[in-house]
Short mmCIF file of C-alpha atoms in Angstrom, two decimals:
data_model
loop_
_atom_site.label_atom_id
_atom_site.label_comp_id
_atom_site.label_asym_id
_atom_site.label_seq_id
_atom_site.Cartn_x
_atom_site.Cartn_y
_atom_site.Cartn_z
CA UNK A 1 71.73 88.29 79.34
CA UNK A 2 71.77 92.05 78.77
CA UNK A 3 74.84 93.82 80.12
CA UNK A 4 74.33 96.62 82.62
CA UNK A 5 76.24 99.09 80.51
CA UNK A 6 75.07 102.58 79.61
CA UNK A 7 77.49 103.33 76.81
CA UNK A 8 76.28 106.29 74.80
CA UNK A 9 73.57 107.29 77.29
CA UNK A 10 73.25 110.88 78.42
CA UNK A 11 72.06 111.49 81.97
CA UNK A 12 71.10 114.39 84.21
CA UNK A 13 71.17 113.79 87.98
CA UNK A 14 69.59 116.32 90.33
CA UNK A 15 71.16 116.85 93.72
CA UNK A 16 74.29 115.40 92.17
CA UNK A 17 76.81 117.43 94.17
CA UNK A 18 76.79 115.20 97.26
CA UNK A 19 75.25 112.21 99.00
CA UNK A 20 73.14 109.77 97.03
CA UNK A 21 73.12 112.01 93.96
CA UNK A 22 76.89 112.13 93.76
CA UNK A 23 77.04 108.36 94.14
CA UNK A 24 74.46 107.91 91.38
CA UNK A 25 76.35 110.26 89.05
CA UNK A 26 79.56 108.31 89.65
CA UNK A 27 77.89 104.94 89.08
CA UNK A 28 76.24 106.10 85.86
CA UNK A 29 79.54 107.47 84.58
CA UNK A 30 81.32 104.23 85.52
CA UNK A 31 78.69 102.32 83.53
CA UNK A 32 79.49 104.40 80.44
CA UNK A 33 76.98 107.25 80.56
CA UNK A 34 77.85 110.90 80.09
CA UNK A 35 76.51 112.80 83.07
CA UNK A 36 75.33 116.33 83.77
CA UNK A 37 75.54 116.95 87.52
CA UNK A 38 72.67 119.29 88.40
CA UNK A 39 72.58 121.11 91.71
CA UNK A 40 72.20 124.49 93.42
CA UNK A 41 75.65 124.02 94.97
CA UNK A 42 77.83 125.89 92.51
CA UNK A 43 80.92 125.19 94.62
CA UNK A 44 80.63 121.40 94.96
CA UNK A 45 78.82 120.50 91.74
CA UNK A 46 81.53 121.48 89.27
CA UNK A 47 84.14 119.61 91.33
CA UNK A 48 82.10 116.42 91.17
CA UNK A 49 81.56 116.81 87.43
CA UNK A 50 85.25 117.47 86.85
CA UNK A 51 86.19 114.39 88.86
CA UNK A 52 84.07 112.25 86.54
CA UNK A 53 86.39 113.08 83.66
CA UNK A 54 86.01 114.38 80.14
CA UNK A 55 82.56 114.43 78.61
CA UNK A 56 80.74 115.21 81.84
CA UNK A 57 79.67 118.59 83.19
CA UNK A 58 77.74 120.68 85.69
CA UNK A 59 74.50 122.62 85.27
CA UNK A 60 73.03 124.90 87.92
CA UNK A 61 69.52 123.85 88.88
CA UNK A 62 67.03 124.80 91.56
CA UNK A 63 64.51 121.99 91.09
CA UNK A 64 61.63 124.15 92.30
CA UNK A 65 62.14 126.66 89.45
CA UNK A 66 60.28 125.84 86.23
CA UNK A 67 62.34 128.22 84.10
CA UNK A 68 65.48 126.87 85.76
CA UNK A 69 64.53 123.37 84.68
CA UNK A 70 64.01 124.49 81.09
CA UNK A 71 67.42 126.16 81.03
CA UNK A 72 69.23 123.27 82.74
CA UNK A 73 67.78 120.64 80.43
CA UNK A 74 68.71 122.75 77.41
CA UNK A 75 72.25 123.12 78.72
CA UNK A 76 72.48 119.39 79.42
CA UNK A 77 71.32 118.52 75.90
CA UNK A 78 73.96 120.85 74.46
CA UNK A 79 76.66 119.61 76.82
CA UNK A 80 75.99 115.91 76.39
CA UNK A 81 74.74 115.86 72.82
CA UNK A 82 71.30 114.62 73.86
CA UNK A 83 69.42 113.40 76.91
CA UNK A 84 67.86 110.02 77.63
CA UNK A 85 68.00 109.68 81.42
CA UNK A 86 66.85 112.01 84.18
CA UNK A 87 67.32 111.02 87.83
CA UNK A 88 65.13 113.12 90.11
CA UNK A 89 67.15 112.69 93.29
CA UNK A 90 67.17 116.16 94.90
CA UNK A 91 65.27 116.20 98.16
CA UNK A 92 65.21 117.52 101.70
CA UNK A 93 64.04 116.16 105.05
CA UNK A 94 63.06 118.38 107.98
CA UNK A 95 62.32 116.32 111.09
CA UNK A 96 59.38 117.43 113.24
CA UNK A 97 56.70 116.11 115.54
CA UNK A 98 53.19 116.88 114.31
CA UNK A 99 52.53 119.02 117.39
CA UNK A 100 55.45 121.26 116.37
CA UNK A 101 54.89 121.49 112.60
CA UNK A 102 56.21 124.66 111.01
CA UNK A 103 54.20 125.55 107.90
CA UNK A 104 57.31 127.00 106.24
CA UNK A 105 59.18 123.74 106.72
CA UNK A 106 56.21 121.79 105.36
CA UNK A 107 56.06 124.03 102.30
CA UNK A 108 59.79 123.68 101.66
CA UNK A 109 59.60 119.89 101.64
CA UNK A 110 56.56 119.96 99.36
CA UNK A 111 58.33 122.34 97.00
CA UNK A 112 61.60 120.41 96.71
CA UNK A 113 60.42 116.83 97.01
CA UNK A 114 57.11 116.96 95.17
CA UNK A 115 57.14 120.00 92.91
CA UNK A 116 60.81 119.44 92.08
CA UNK A 117 60.13 115.87 91.00
CA UNK A 118 57.02 116.83 89.04
CA UNK A 119 58.94 119.52 87.16
CA UNK A 120 61.72 117.04 86.49
CA UNK A 121 59.23 114.69 84.88
CA UNK A 122 57.72 117.56 82.90
CA UNK A 123 60.98 118.70 81.38
CA UNK A 124 62.33 115.18 80.87
CA UNK A 125 59.21 114.36 78.86
CA UNK A 126 59.44 117.56 76.83
CA UNK A 127 63.05 116.85 75.92
CA UNK A 128 62.76 113.10 75.30
CA UNK A 129 59.42 112.75 73.54
CA UNK A 130 59.23 112.70 69.74
CA UNK A 131 60.01 116.19 68.46
CA UNK A 132 61.76 117.20 71.69
CA UNK A 133 65.27 118.56 71.99
CA UNK A 134 66.56 115.00 72.39
CA UNK A 135 63.58 113.17 70.97
CA UNK A 136 64.61 109.53 71.32
CA UNK A 137 62.67 108.46 74.38
CA UNK A 138 64.47 107.43 77.53
CA UNK A 139 64.14 106.80 81.23
CA UNK A 140 63.11 108.82 84.28
CA UNK A 141 64.07 107.51 87.70
CA UNK A 142 62.60 109.23 90.74
CA UNK A 143 64.02 108.82 94.23
CA UNK A 144 61.31 108.16 96.81
CA UNK A 145 62.18 106.60 100.19
CA UNK A 146 61.42 103.67 102.45
CA UNK A 147 59.63 106.41 104.39
CA UNK A 148 56.86 106.08 101.81
CA UNK A 149 56.16 102.52 102.99
CA UNK A 150 56.65 102.60 106.78
CA UNK A 151 55.46 104.72 109.71
CA UNK A 152 58.64 106.11 111.27
CA UNK A 153 58.10 108.86 113.86
CA UNK A 154 59.23 112.41 113.26
CA UNK A 155 59.10 112.38 109.45
CA UNK A 156 55.39 112.65 108.69
CA UNK A 157 55.64 115.35 106.04
CA UNK A 158 58.73 113.87 104.44
CA UNK A 159 57.00 110.49 104.30
CA UNK A 160 53.96 112.07 102.66
CA UNK A 161 56.09 113.76 100.01
CA UNK A 162 57.87 110.51 99.21
CA UNK A 163 54.54 108.69 98.96
CA UNK A 164 53.62 111.43 96.51
CA UNK A 165 56.75 110.72 94.47
CA UNK A 166 55.51 107.14 94.10
CA UNK A 167 52.16 108.37 92.74
CA UNK A 168 53.81 110.85 90.39
CA UNK A 169 55.94 108.00 89.05
CA UNK A 170 53.02 105.74 88.22
CA UNK A 171 50.82 108.38 86.61
CA UNK A 172 53.78 109.69 84.59
CA UNK A 173 54.54 106.19 83.31
CA UNK A 174 50.93 105.81 82.18
CA UNK A 175 50.88 109.21 80.47
CA UNK A 176 54.12 108.47 78.66
CA UNK A 177 52.75 105.20 77.40
CA UNK A 178 49.37 106.58 76.35
CA UNK A 179 50.96 109.50 74.51
CA UNK A 180 53.74 107.51 72.86
CA UNK A 181 56.63 109.36 74.48
CA UNK A 182 58.82 106.27 74.73
CA UNK A 183 59.95 107.15 78.26
CA UNK A 184 59.93 104.60 81.07
CA UNK A 185 59.31 106.04 84.55
CA UNK A 186 60.23 104.21 87.75
CA UNK A 187 61.26 105.09 91.28
CA UNK A 188 63.39 103.58 94.01
CA UNK A 189 62.74 103.51 97.75
CA UNK A 190 66.14 103.88 99.43
CA UNK A 191 66.54 102.70 103.00
CA UNK A 192 68.40 104.77 105.57
CA UNK A 193 71.91 105.58 104.35
CA UNK A 194 74.53 107.24 106.60
CA UNK A 195 74.87 110.33 104.42
CA UNK A 196 74.63 113.81 105.91
CA UNK A 197 70.83 113.59 105.60
CA UNK A 198 70.68 110.16 107.25
CA UNK A 199 72.96 111.18 110.10
CA UNK A 200 70.94 114.34 110.58
CA UNK A 201 67.73 112.33 110.90
CA UNK A 202 69.23 110.08 113.58
CA UNK A 203 70.36 113.12 115.56
CA UNK A 204 67.00 114.84 115.11
CA UNK A 205 64.80 111.97 116.31
CA UNK A 206 67.01 111.60 119.39
CA UNK A 207 66.80 115.33 120.06
CA UNK A 208 63.01 115.13 119.87
CA UNK A 209 62.97 112.38 122.49
CA UNK A 210 61.81 109.63 120.16
CA UNK A 211 64.94 107.57 120.86
CA UNK A 212 67.43 107.73 123.74
CA UNK A 213 70.34 108.48 121.41
CA UNK A 214 71.22 108.72 117.69
CA UNK A 215 72.94 105.35 118.00
CA UNK A 216 69.78 103.74 119.33
CA UNK A 217 67.77 105.30 116.51
CA UNK A 218 70.15 103.74 113.99
CA UNK A 219 69.94 100.46 115.88
CA UNK A 220 66.16 100.54 115.65
CA UNK A 221 66.36 100.97 111.88
CA UNK A 222 68.78 98.08 111.58
CA UNK A 223 66.50 96.00 113.79
CA UNK A 224 63.66 96.56 111.32
CA UNK A 225 65.86 95.54 108.39
CA UNK A 226 66.13 91.81 107.56
CA UNK A 227 69.47 92.40 105.83
CA UNK A 228 70.80 93.59 109.18
CA UNK A 229 72.58 96.76 108.14
CA UNK A 230 72.09 100.31 106.89
CA UNK A 231 72.07 100.96 103.19
CA UNK A 232 75.13 102.22 101.35
CA UNK A 233 75.30 104.83 98.61
CA UNK A 234 76.47 102.16 96.18
CA UNK A 235 73.38 100.05 96.91
CA UNK A 236 71.16 102.89 95.70
CA UNK A 237 73.41 103.89 92.82
CA UNK A 238 73.59 100.34 91.45
CA UNK A 239 69.78 100.13 91.49
CA UNK A 240 69.62 103.32 89.41
CA UNK A 241 72.11 101.89 86.90
CA UNK A 242 69.96 98.76 86.61
CA UNK A 243 66.72 100.68 86.05
CA UNK A 244 68.46 102.90 83.49
CA UNK A 245 69.81 99.94 81.54
CA UNK A 246 68.26 97.74 78.89
CA UNK A 247 68.15 94.95 81.47
CA UNK A 248 65.13 96.84 82.88
CA UNK A 249 63.58 97.53 79.48
CA UNK A 250 60.18 96.07 80.44
CA UNK A 251 60.07 97.52 83.95
CA UNK A 252 57.82 100.57 83.96
CA UNK A 253 55.68 102.46 86.45
CA UNK A 254 56.94 100.71 89.58
CA UNK A 255 58.82 101.42 92.78
CA UNK A 256 61.87 99.32 93.58
CA UNK A 257 62.62 98.95 97.30
CA UNK A 258 66.36 99.20 97.97
CA UNK A 259 66.00 98.98 101.73
CA UNK A 260 67.24 95.54 102.80
CA UNK A 261 63.63 94.48 103.41
CA UNK A 262 62.83 97.22 105.91
CA UNK A 263 59.65 98.30 104.14
CA UNK A 264 58.22 94.90 103.21
#
């Protein structure tokens, strides 16, 4: 049995300053990895990195900025002494009925959730492939959502972007294999977690009249979940540790539901 340790691994986690990303950064560090917390939040990000202890650090990153990705990956390689894991977690959700769609809000979700993930794959591959700045292969883990597998009202565009993350994952895994990059690419589908984003969604769908109250919206999600509860940050973070580890060495190009059965 292969241990779920990541000793000696070097990881970059986008959106690592709070929420799921912070939890993932902490779980990776606890498993033995050195972590670069990447985020636009220059106030929170360094505090999270510092709390992880020596050997970890913060890099500023707007995931929609191609040049920003190049700089952040270079800084992470220098900081960590290499790079063999990128977690593309950064994402946004803007709740809206289709009859009220705001093109600017649609564009923002496409930019962060889809373009940001695609650029993350691009620069992970460039760093990890033979001849790259790190050059020893590795793992990319993208964060999709149970929203990619169910039809939940009020999150049409978000759901579409997370379905797109699934497709990016599978094509990237195939390209990596065909071109000999030595990089596995997988994604996870988190269920609803009571982070700031999750709480915001519950409030939003109630405000739009889709549910009588935020509490009833949460209850509806739990009712659709065979495990009978919301997800926790640690549920998602532990799945990332597993996919990053050698225990998942022959898992490639797939999406792992971490949703208590909600999306089955």
